Amino acid sequence: MIEDPDHIESATRASRPKPGERRLQILQTLAEMLQEPHSDRVTTAALAGRIKVSEAALYRHFASKAQMFEGLIEFIETTVFSLVNQIMAQDPDGLRQLRQLISMLLSFAEKNPGMTRVLVGDALVTEDERLQMRINQLIDRLEMAIKQCFRDVIQAGRLPAQTDASARAAIVMAFVLGRWLRFAKTGFKKLPTEQLEQQMAALIL
């Protein structure tokens, strides 16, 4: 039986993902490829092959590979700072905020291995310099949120008045970055949350 050409064309159009869906698919596939062994550098050719589209099709949704990585960074920023805001709004206790922030940052990495490689800059080594600058800004913002928690704890008298909130926040952020880096460099075998409860007291008190 010969099918109606109009029906075939209509069915083909219906099966094609919408622009927003294809864009999301590209970002999800990029993140998945970053968490695979030996994925030092993801090329657009390999990415297109995984999605089964042409490289030209990728560039209809993103002007460059750098823009694809920016899409991943935007996802990280939106997700992480939404959680930061929730933590700050739901619990006024500075010490509990600190515990929840640290736990959230390490859990996010654990659930998103490919994103962790972006956070530590491992996936950005051969990419546009502005991507690393944007990650640096993200980390600075996180450290500022942690610093504010320490200020609240000091103001509440739960840490000595002479405690340096900036120094303490820097230590916590260095711990988080170290956990992210170890997770990425061990092929995602050393989990960021490993022995966290035992180490938390040393970090925030």
Short mmCIF file of C-alpha atoms in Angstrom, two decimals:
data_model
loop_
_atom_site.label_atom_id
_atom_site.label_comp_id
_atom_site.label_asym_id
_atom_site.label_seq_id
_atom_site.Cartn_x
_atom_site.Cartn_y
_atom_site.Cartn_z
CA MET A 1 0.00 0.00 0.00
CA ILE A 2 1.33 3.45 -0.93
CA GLU A 3 0.84 5.96 1.85
CA ASP A 4 -0.39 9.46 1.27
CA PRO A 5 2.73 11.72 0.92
CA ASP A 6 1.00 14.46 2.90
CA HIS A 7 0.45 12.00 5.75
CA ILE A 8 4.10 10.92 5.70
CA GLU A 9 5.31 14.55 5.80
CA SER A 10 2.90 15.34 8.63
CA ALA A 11 4.04 12.32 10.65
CA THR A 12 7.71 13.26 10.13
CA ARG A 13 7.08 16.78 11.36
CA ALA A 14 5.20 15.43 14.38
CA SER A 15 8.08 13.11 15.30
CA ARG A 16 10.69 15.86 15.20
CA PRO A 17 11.42 17.44 18.57
CA LYS A 18 10.44 21.04 19.05
CA PRO A 19 13.34 23.59 19.12
CA GLY A 20 13.31 23.79 22.91
CA GLU A 21 13.21 20.01 23.24
CA ARG A 22 16.15 19.53 20.88
CA ARG A 23 18.13 22.17 22.76
CA LEU A 24 17.50 20.35 26.05
CA GLN A 25 18.42 17.03 24.42
CA ILE A 26 21.76 18.47 23.27
CA LEU A 27 22.59 19.72 26.79
CA GLN A 28 21.52 16.46 28.44
CA THR A 29 23.62 14.43 25.99
CA LEU A 30 26.64 16.70 26.51
CA ALA A 31 26.36 16.24 30.29
CA GLU A 32 26.06 12.45 29.86
CA MET A 33 29.14 12.33 27.63
CA LEU A 34 31.16 14.33 30.17
CA GLN A 35 30.60 11.67 32.81
CA GLU A 36 31.84 8.81 30.64
CA PRO A 37 35.36 7.32 30.98
CA HIS A 38 38.01 8.82 28.69
CA SER A 39 35.79 11.81 27.86
CA ASP A 40 38.65 14.33 28.10
CA ARG A 41 37.26 16.40 25.28
CA VAL A 42 33.78 16.13 23.79
CA THR A 43 33.75 17.16 20.14
CA THR A 44 30.69 18.47 18.32
CA ALA A 45 31.11 15.60 15.82
CA ALA A 46 30.85 13.03 18.64
CA LEU A 47 27.94 14.90 20.22
CA ALA A 48 26.07 15.05 16.91
CA GLY A 49 26.76 11.35 16.34
CA ARG A 50 25.34 10.45 19.75
CA ILE A 51 22.13 12.39 19.06
CA LYS A 52 22.04 11.13 15.44
CA VAL A 53 21.92 14.56 13.85
CA SER A 54 24.37 16.55 11.75
CA GLU A 55 26.78 19.05 13.27
CA ALA A 56 24.91 21.72 11.31
CA ALA A 57 21.76 20.73 13.22
CA LEU A 58 23.58 21.40 16.52
CA TYR A 59 24.52 24.86 15.35
CA ARG A 60 20.90 25.67 14.58
CA HIS A 61 20.33 25.61 18.35
CA PHE A 62 23.69 26.85 19.63
CA ALA A 63 26.01 29.28 17.87
CA SER A 64 29.10 27.46 19.20
CA LYS A 65 30.22 24.67 21.52
CA ALA A 66 31.04 27.37 24.09
CA GLN A 67 27.36 28.32 24.03
CA MET A 68 26.45 24.69 24.78
CA PHE A 69 28.70 24.77 27.84
CA GLU A 70 27.11 28.09 28.82
CA GLY A 71 23.77 26.28 28.73
CA LEU A 72 25.11 23.72 31.22
CA ILE A 73 26.47 26.48 33.45
CA GLU A 74 23.10 28.25 33.36
CA PHE A 75 21.44 25.02 34.48
CA ILE A 76 23.92 24.71 37.35
CA GLU A 77 23.42 28.34 38.40
CA THR A 78 19.63 28.14 38.27
CA THR A 79 19.44 24.85 40.16
CA VAL A 80 22.08 25.53 42.81
CA PHE A 81 21.06 29.10 43.66
CA SER A 82 17.39 28.14 43.76
CA LEU A 83 18.37 25.58 46.43
CA VAL A 84 20.56 28.13 48.23
CA ASN A 85 17.63 30.55 48.40
CA GLN A 86 15.32 27.81 49.70
CA ILE A 87 17.78 26.89 52.46
CA MET A 88 18.20 30.54 53.50
CA ALA A 89 14.45 31.18 53.50
CA GLN A 90 13.33 28.01 55.30
CA ASP A 91 15.72 27.95 58.26
CA PRO A 92 16.98 31.09 60.06
CA ASP A 93 19.58 29.13 62.04
CA GLY A 94 23.01 29.93 60.58
CA LEU A 95 24.67 26.67 61.64
CA ARG A 96 21.89 24.56 60.14
CA GLN A 97 22.08 26.67 56.99
CA LEU A 98 25.81 25.94 56.73
CA ARG A 99 25.26 22.21 57.14
CA GLN A 100 22.50 22.18 54.54
CA LEU A 101 24.50 24.29 52.07
CA ILE A 102 27.56 22.05 52.26
CA SER A 103 25.45 18.90 51.99
CA MET A 104 23.50 20.32 49.04
CA LEU A 105 26.62 21.34 47.09
CA LEU A 106 28.19 17.90 47.51
CA SER A 107 24.95 16.03 46.78
CA PHE A 108 24.39 18.08 43.62
CA ALA A 109 27.81 17.00 42.34
CA GLU A 110 27.19 13.38 43.30
CA LYS A 111 23.91 13.34 41.33
CA ASN A 112 25.39 15.21 38.35
CA PRO A 113 28.87 13.83 37.58
CA GLY A 114 29.11 15.53 34.18
CA MET A 115 28.24 18.88 35.74
CA THR A 116 30.97 18.31 38.33
CA ARG A 117 33.58 18.29 35.56
CA VAL A 118 32.25 21.69 34.50
CA LEU A 119 32.32 23.02 38.08
CA VAL A 120 35.98 22.07 38.60
CA GLY A 121 36.95 23.40 35.17
CA ASP A 122 38.15 19.99 33.99
CA ALA A 123 35.75 20.01 31.02
CA LEU A 124 36.58 23.63 30.14
CA VAL A 125 40.37 23.37 29.70
CA THR A 126 40.25 23.53 25.90
CA GLU A 127 37.16 25.73 25.71
CA ASP A 128 36.55 29.48 25.67
CA GLU A 129 38.20 31.33 28.57
CA ARG A 130 34.99 33.13 29.47
CA LEU A 131 33.45 29.84 30.57
CA GLN A 132 35.99 29.41 33.35
CA MET A 133 35.47 33.04 34.34
CA ARG A 134 31.76 32.36 34.69
CA ILE A 135 32.42 29.31 36.88
CA ASN A 136 34.76 31.42 39.02
CA GLN A 137 31.96 33.95 39.51
CA LEU A 138 29.55 31.16 40.47
CA ILE A 139 32.00 29.89 43.10
CA ASP A 140 32.52 33.43 44.42
CA ARG A 141 28.75 33.79 44.86
CA LEU A 142 28.57 30.50 46.74
CA GLU A 143 31.40 31.58 49.03
CA MET A 144 29.57 34.85 49.73
CA ALA A 145 26.46 32.90 50.76
CA ILE A 146 28.56 30.74 53.10
CA LYS A 147 30.24 33.87 54.49
CA GLN A 148 26.85 35.38 55.30
CA CYS A 149 25.92 32.25 57.23
CA PHE A 150 29.09 32.53 59.31
CA ARG A 151 28.34 36.21 59.97
CA ASP A 152 24.89 35.26 61.26
CA VAL A 153 26.38 32.57 63.50
CA ILE A 154 28.94 35.02 64.92
CA GLN A 155 26.28 37.66 65.47
CA ALA A 156 24.14 35.11 67.33
CA GLY A 157 27.07 34.46 69.66
CA ARG A 158 27.52 30.85 68.62
CA LEU A 159 31.07 31.49 67.41
CA PRO A 160 33.59 33.88 69.04
CA ALA A 161 33.21 37.53 67.99
CA GLN A 162 36.77 37.57 66.64
CA THR A 163 36.03 34.73 64.18
CA ASP A 164 36.92 35.75 60.62
CA ALA A 165 33.83 34.94 58.53
CA SER A 166 35.71 35.42 55.25
CA ALA A 167 38.47 33.00 56.24
CA ARG A 168 36.00 30.39 57.47
CA ALA A 169 33.93 30.64 54.29
CA ALA A 170 37.08 30.23 52.19
CA ILE A 171 37.97 27.05 54.10
CA VAL A 172 34.51 25.59 53.54
CA MET A 173 34.56 26.46 49.84
CA ALA A 174 38.02 24.93 49.46
CA PHE A 175 36.68 21.74 51.09
CA VAL A 176 33.73 21.62 48.67
CA LEU A 177 35.98 22.25 45.66
CA GLY A 178 38.37 19.56 46.85
CA ARG A 179 35.55 17.04 47.14
CA TRP A 180 34.27 17.94 43.67
CA LEU A 181 37.76 17.59 42.20
CA ARG A 182 38.45 14.24 43.88
CA PHE A 183 35.09 12.95 42.60
CA ALA A 184 35.97 13.94 39.02
CA LYS A 185 39.59 12.76 39.12
CA THR A 186 38.73 9.32 40.53
CA GLY A 187 36.29 8.62 37.70
CA PHE A 188 33.38 9.41 40.05
CA LYS A 189 34.33 6.62 42.47
CA LYS A 190 35.16 8.72 45.55
CA LEU A 191 31.79 10.17 46.46
CA PRO A 192 31.70 13.83 47.60
CA THR A 193 29.44 13.03 50.55
CA GLU A 194 31.73 10.30 51.91
CA GLN A 195 32.19 10.72 55.71
CA LEU A 196 30.59 14.15 55.51
CA GLU A 197 28.79 13.92 58.85
CA GLN A 198 32.03 13.10 60.67
CA GLN A 199 33.83 16.06 59.09
CA MET A 200 31.06 18.64 59.25
CA ALA A 201 31.81 19.74 62.84
CA ALA A 202 35.41 20.59 61.98
CA LEU A 203 34.24 22.72 59.09
CA ILE A 204 31.68 24.91 60.79
CA LEU A 205 32.72 25.09 64.46
#
